[in-house]
Every structure is written in structure tokens, then in C-alpha cells.
Short mmCIF file of C-alpha atoms in Angstrom, two decimals:
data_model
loop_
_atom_site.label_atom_id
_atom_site.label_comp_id
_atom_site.label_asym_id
_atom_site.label_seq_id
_atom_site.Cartn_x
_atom_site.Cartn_y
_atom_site.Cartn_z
CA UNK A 194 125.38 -135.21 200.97
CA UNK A 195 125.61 -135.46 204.87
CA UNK A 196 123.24 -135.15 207.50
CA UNK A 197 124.12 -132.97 210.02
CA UNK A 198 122.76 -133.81 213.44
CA UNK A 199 123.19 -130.16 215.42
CA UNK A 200 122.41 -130.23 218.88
CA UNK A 201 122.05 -127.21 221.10
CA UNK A 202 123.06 -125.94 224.45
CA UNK A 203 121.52 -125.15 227.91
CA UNK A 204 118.32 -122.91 227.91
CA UNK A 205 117.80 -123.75 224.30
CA UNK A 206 116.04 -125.66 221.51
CA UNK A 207 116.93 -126.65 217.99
CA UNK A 208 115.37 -123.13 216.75
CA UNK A 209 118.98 -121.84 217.66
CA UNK A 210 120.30 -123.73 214.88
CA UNK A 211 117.54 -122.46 212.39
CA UNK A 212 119.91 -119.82 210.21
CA UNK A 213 122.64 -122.85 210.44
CA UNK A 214 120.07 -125.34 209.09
CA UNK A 215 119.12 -122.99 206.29
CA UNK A 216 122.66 -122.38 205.27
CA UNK A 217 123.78 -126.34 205.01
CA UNK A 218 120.22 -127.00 203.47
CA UNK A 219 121.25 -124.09 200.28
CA UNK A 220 125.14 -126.31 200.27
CA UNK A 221 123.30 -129.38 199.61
CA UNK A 222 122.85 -131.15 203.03
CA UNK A 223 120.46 -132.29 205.61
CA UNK A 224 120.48 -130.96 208.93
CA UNK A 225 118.43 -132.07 212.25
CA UNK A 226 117.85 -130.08 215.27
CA UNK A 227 116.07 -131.71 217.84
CA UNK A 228 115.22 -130.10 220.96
CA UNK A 229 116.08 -131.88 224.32
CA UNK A 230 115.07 -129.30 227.09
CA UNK A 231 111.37 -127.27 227.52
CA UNK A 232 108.69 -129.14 224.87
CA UNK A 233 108.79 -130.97 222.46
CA UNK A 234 106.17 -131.05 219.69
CA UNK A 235 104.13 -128.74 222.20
CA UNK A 236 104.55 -131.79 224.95
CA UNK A 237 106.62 -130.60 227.98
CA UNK A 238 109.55 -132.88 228.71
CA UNK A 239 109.59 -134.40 231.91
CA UNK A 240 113.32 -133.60 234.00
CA UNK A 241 114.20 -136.58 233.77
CA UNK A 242 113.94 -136.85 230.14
CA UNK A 243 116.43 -134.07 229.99
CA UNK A 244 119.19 -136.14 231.32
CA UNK A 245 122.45 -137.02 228.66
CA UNK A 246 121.59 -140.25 228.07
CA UNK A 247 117.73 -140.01 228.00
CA UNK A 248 118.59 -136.82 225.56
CA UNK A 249 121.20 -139.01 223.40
CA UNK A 250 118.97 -142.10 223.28
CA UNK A 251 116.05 -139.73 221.94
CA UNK A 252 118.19 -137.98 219.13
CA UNK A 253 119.48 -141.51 218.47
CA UNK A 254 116.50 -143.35 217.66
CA UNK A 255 115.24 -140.22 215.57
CA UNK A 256 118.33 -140.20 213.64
CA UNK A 257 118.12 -144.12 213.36
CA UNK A 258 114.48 -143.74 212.20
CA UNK A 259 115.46 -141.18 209.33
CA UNK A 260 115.81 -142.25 205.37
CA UNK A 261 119.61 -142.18 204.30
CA UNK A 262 121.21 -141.53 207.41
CA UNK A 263 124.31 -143.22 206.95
CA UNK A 264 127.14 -140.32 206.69
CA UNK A 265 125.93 -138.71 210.09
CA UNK A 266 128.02 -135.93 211.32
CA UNK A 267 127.19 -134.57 214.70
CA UNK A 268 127.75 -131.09 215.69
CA UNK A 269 127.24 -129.96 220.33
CA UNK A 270 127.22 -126.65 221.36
CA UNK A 271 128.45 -126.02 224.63
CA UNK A 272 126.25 -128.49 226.98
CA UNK A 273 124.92 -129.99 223.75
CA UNK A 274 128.58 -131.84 223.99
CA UNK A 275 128.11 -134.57 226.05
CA UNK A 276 124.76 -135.29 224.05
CA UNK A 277 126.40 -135.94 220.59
CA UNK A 278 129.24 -137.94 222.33
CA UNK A 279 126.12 -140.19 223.94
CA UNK A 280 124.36 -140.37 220.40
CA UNK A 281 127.77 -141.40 218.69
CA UNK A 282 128.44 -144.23 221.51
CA UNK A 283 124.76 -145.41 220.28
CA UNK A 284 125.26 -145.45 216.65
CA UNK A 285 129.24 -145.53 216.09
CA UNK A 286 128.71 -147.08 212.49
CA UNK A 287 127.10 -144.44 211.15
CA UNK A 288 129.29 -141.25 212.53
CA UNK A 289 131.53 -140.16 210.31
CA UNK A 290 132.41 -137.18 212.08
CA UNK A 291 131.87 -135.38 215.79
CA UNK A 292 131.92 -131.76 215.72
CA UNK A 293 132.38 -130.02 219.06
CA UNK A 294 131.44 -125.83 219.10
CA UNK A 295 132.45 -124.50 222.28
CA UNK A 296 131.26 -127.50 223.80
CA UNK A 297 131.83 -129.51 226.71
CA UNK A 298 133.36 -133.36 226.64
CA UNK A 299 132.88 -135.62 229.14
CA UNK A 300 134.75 -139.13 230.29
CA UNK A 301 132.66 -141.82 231.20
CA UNK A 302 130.60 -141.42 234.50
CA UNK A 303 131.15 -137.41 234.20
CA UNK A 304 128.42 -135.00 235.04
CA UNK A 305 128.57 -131.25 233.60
CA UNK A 306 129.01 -130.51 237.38
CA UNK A 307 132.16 -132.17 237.49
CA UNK A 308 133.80 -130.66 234.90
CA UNK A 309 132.02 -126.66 234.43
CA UNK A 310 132.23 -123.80 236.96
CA UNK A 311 128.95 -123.34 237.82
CA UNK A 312 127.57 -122.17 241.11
CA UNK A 313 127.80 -124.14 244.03
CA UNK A 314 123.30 -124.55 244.63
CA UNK A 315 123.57 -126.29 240.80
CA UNK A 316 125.79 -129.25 241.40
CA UNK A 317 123.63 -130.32 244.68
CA UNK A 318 123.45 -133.82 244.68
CA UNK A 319 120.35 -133.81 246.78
CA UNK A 320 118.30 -131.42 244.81
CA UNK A 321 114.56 -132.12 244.29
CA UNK A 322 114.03 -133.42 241.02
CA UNK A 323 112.15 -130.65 239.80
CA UNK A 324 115.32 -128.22 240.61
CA UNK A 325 116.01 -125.73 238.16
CA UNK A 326 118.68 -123.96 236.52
CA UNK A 327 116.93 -120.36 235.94
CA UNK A 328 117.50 -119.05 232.68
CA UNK A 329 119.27 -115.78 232.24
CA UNK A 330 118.15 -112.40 232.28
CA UNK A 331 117.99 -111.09 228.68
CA UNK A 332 120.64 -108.12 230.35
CA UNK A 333 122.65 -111.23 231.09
CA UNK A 334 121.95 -113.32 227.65
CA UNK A 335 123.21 -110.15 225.88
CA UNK A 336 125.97 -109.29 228.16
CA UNK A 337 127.87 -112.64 228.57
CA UNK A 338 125.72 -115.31 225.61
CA UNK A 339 125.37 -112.26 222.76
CA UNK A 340 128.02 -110.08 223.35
CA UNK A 341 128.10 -108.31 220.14
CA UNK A 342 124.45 -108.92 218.67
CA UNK A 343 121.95 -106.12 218.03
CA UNK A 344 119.18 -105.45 220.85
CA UNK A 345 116.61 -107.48 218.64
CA UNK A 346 117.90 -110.28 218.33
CA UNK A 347 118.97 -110.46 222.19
CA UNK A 348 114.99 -109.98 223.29
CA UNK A 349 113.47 -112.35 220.51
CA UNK A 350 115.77 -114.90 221.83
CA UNK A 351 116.05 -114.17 225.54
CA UNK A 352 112.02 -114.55 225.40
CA UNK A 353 112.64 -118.27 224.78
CA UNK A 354 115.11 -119.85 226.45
CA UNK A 355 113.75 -122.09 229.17
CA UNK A 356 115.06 -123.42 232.47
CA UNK A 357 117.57 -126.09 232.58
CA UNK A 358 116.26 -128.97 235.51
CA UNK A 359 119.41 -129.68 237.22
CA UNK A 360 118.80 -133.29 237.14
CA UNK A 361 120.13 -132.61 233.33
CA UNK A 362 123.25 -131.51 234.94
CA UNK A 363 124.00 -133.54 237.46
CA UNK A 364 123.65 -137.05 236.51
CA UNK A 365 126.18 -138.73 234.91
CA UNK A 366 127.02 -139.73 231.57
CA UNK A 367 127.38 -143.54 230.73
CA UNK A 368 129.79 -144.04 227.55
CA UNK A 369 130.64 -147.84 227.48
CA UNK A 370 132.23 -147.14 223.76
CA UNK A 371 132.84 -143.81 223.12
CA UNK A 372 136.33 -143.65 224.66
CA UNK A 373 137.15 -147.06 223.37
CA UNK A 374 136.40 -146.50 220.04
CA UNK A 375 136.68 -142.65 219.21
CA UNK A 376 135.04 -141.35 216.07
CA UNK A 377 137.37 -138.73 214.49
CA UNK A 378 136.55 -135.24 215.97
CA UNK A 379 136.33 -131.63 215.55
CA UNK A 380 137.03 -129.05 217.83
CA UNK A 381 135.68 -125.13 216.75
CA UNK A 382 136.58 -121.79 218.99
CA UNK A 383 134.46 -118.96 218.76
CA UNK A 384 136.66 -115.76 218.91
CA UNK A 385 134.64 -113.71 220.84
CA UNK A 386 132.94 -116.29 223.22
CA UNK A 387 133.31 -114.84 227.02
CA UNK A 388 130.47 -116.86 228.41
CA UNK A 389 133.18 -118.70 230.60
CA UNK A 390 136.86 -118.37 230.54
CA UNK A 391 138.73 -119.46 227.75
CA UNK A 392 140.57 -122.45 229.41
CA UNK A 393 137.82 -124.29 229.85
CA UNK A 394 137.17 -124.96 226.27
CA UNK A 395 140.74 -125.35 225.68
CA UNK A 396 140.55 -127.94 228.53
CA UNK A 397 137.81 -129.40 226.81
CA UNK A 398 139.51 -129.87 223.51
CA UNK A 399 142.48 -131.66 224.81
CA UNK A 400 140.68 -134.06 226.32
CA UNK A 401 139.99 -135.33 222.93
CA UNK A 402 142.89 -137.33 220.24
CA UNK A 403 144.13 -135.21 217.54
CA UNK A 404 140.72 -133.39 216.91
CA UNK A 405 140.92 -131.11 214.64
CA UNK A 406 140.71 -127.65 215.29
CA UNK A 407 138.74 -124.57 213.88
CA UNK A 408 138.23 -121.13 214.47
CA UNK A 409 134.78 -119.43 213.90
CA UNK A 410 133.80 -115.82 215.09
CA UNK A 411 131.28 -114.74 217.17
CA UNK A 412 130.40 -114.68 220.50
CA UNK A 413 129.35 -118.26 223.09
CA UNK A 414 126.03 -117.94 220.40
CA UNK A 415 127.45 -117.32 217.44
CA UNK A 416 124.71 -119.63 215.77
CA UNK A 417 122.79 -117.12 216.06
CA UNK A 418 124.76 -113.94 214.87
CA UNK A 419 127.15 -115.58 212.55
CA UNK A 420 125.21 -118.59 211.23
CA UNK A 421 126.92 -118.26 207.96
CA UNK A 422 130.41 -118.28 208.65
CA UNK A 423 129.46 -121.08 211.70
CA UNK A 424 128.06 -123.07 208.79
CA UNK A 425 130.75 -123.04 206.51
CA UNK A 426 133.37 -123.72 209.32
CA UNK A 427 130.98 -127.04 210.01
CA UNK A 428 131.15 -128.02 206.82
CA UNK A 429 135.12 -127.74 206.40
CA UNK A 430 135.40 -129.26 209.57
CA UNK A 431 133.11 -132.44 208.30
CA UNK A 432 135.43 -132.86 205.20
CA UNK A 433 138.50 -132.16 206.85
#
């Protein structure tokens, strides 16, 4: 039995993980989702709280406070990347596995600015610190995020994404193990993800050694519209 350790992406919680969770849960395992942007518990998190390593450190000590956590594998989604790698350079002996979905990896030092296209007014340096990344437009959620998904599903889940404070996305990373001591990785592509080009998660994957790689449809969110394939692609990927 493993505990898998699923972390989500920008504008998100861990209720994007919830048909994931369910399917793992019926196969025998444990999941956790925590949520590291919006609220937590009903208590809004502060921006700076939303930062990689204040995020990893969280999800760390939750993990480390939870019964039988000793086969960990961790599983980011797209800007939930750089979280898992911070949480593995925290707690290296119990990671058997990191499982990246579309994700991003960062080097030591990195920001998400450095590495992701994003528009020019999010990677300001000089921002205040209660700066914002805006959420998208449900028209834009389902255009570029759902591509695919019924109408339904794109306004229940549009109607709760929150904002992303860009101090989450431009400070930097700090991995003093990570890269020294690299826990064996996974690397999934969703088919039909168009939320950015490609390349860049191509890009992303090589930056890793040897991961091994995995193919999973559904669009940028396919936790969400294909939560039982995504599941059984995590789990193959764990054992692999």
C-alpha cells in the first residue's frame, strides 16, 4: 500500500484531485491532497505562505505527521512540480517515487518565472506582495485548461479556482539535496494538453535522469475529466 501525496496546480486546491483520490483509495492506497493556494481549513493563506518552499515545508510536515507514511510517492501537476521536488528534498528517506503530470521542474534557485512563458506584468520582481495572478475566465478554463470536457464540469470548476499571488511565482526555489541526490522519477504527457506548447513539458522532462515516461489522455486537467485512466497511469508509473 502507498501513499500518494498529489499536489495540484495554479488556481487550484486538492479538490482537483478528488475523482483521482477515490480511484487509488478503491486500488488499495492512500492518497493526500493538500491545498497550498486560497484557504485552507476555511483560513485564508497569507501570499507568502504560497511560496515553494513555504508550500513544500507545509505538505512536508503533514506528510511527516501521518501514520505509515513510509512508501511516499509524490505526484505535481503542472506548477504543483516544483512543490513535490521541495517536499522530496525535505524527506528524501521516505520517497520512493516522484511523479511529474505535465508539470514543471525546477534547478536550484529557479523561479516558475524563469523557466514558463508567462506574461511579462507576472514575473515583476518589484510587485507588491499582494500581486495577483487573476484566475481565468471559465471561456478561457474551458478553452485552453478543459478542452474537451462537458459545459458542467467547466462552470462547477471555473467557480473555484482562485488567484495565484505572484509572490508564489516569483521567488525562488531552494533545493540543497534534490539535485544531489535524485529520487527516481516519473514523467506523464497528457495527449490533449494545449494549455502551453508542447516543448515546454518536453523541456521539462529532460531536465530530469532517466525518468520514466508515461502517456495519459486528456487535456492540461485531465484530473478532472479522465481521473480514471490518470489514476491508473499513477499507479503504473509508482511500480514501474
Amino acid at each position: 500500500m502507498m501513499l500518494f501525496v498529489l499536489v495540484h496546480g495554479g488556481w487550484q486546491g486538492g479538490w482537483s484531485w478528488d475523482g483521482v483520490s477515490e480511484v487509488l483509495r478503491a486500488e488499495g492506497h492512500r492518497t493526500l491532497a493538500p491545498t497550498w493556494l486560497g484557504a485552507v481549513d476555511g483560513h485564508p493563506l497569507a501570499p507568502a505562505d504560497t511560496t515553494i518552499d513555504a508550500a513544500g515545508a507545509r505538505i512536508a510536515e503533514t506528510v511527516t505527521g501521518t501514520a505509515g507514511a513510509d512508501d511516499v510517492v509524490l505526484v505535481g501537476h503542472s506548477g504543483g512540480g516544483p512543490i513535490v521536488q521541495s517536499v522530496a528534498d525535505r524527506l528524501a528517506a521516505r520517497v520512493s517515487r516522484v511523479i511529474y503530470v505535465d508539470a514543471v521542474v525546477l534547478h536550484d534557485g529557479e523561479a516558475f518565472t524563469d523557466v514558463m512563458p508567462f506574461p511579462e506584468e507576472f514575473a515583476a520582481s518589484d510587485a507588491p506582495i499582494d500581486a495577483v495572478a487573476p484566475a481565468p475566465p471559465a471561456s478561457v478554463w474551458g478553452e485552453s485548461f478543459l478542452n474537451g470536457a462537458p459545459p458542467e464540469l467547466i462552470a462547477e470548476t471555473a467557480d473555484r479556482l482562485v488567484d495565484v499571488p505572484l509572490v508564489s511565482l516569483t521567488s525562488p526555489v531552494h533545493l540543497p539535496r534534490y539535485w544531489r541526490s535524485e529520487p527516481p522519477a516519473g514523467y506523464v504527457f497528457l495527449r490533449d494538453d494545449i494549455a502551453v506548447p508542447s516543448s515546454v513539458w518536453r523541456d521539462m522532462a529532460a531536465r530530469l535522469s532517466d525518468p520514466a515516461v508515461f502517456q495519459c489522455d486528456g487535456p492540461h486537467q485531465a484530473m478532472l475529466t479522465h481521473p480514471d485512466q490518470l489514476a491508473k497511469v499513477l499507479i503504473d508509473a509508482a511500480t514501474r
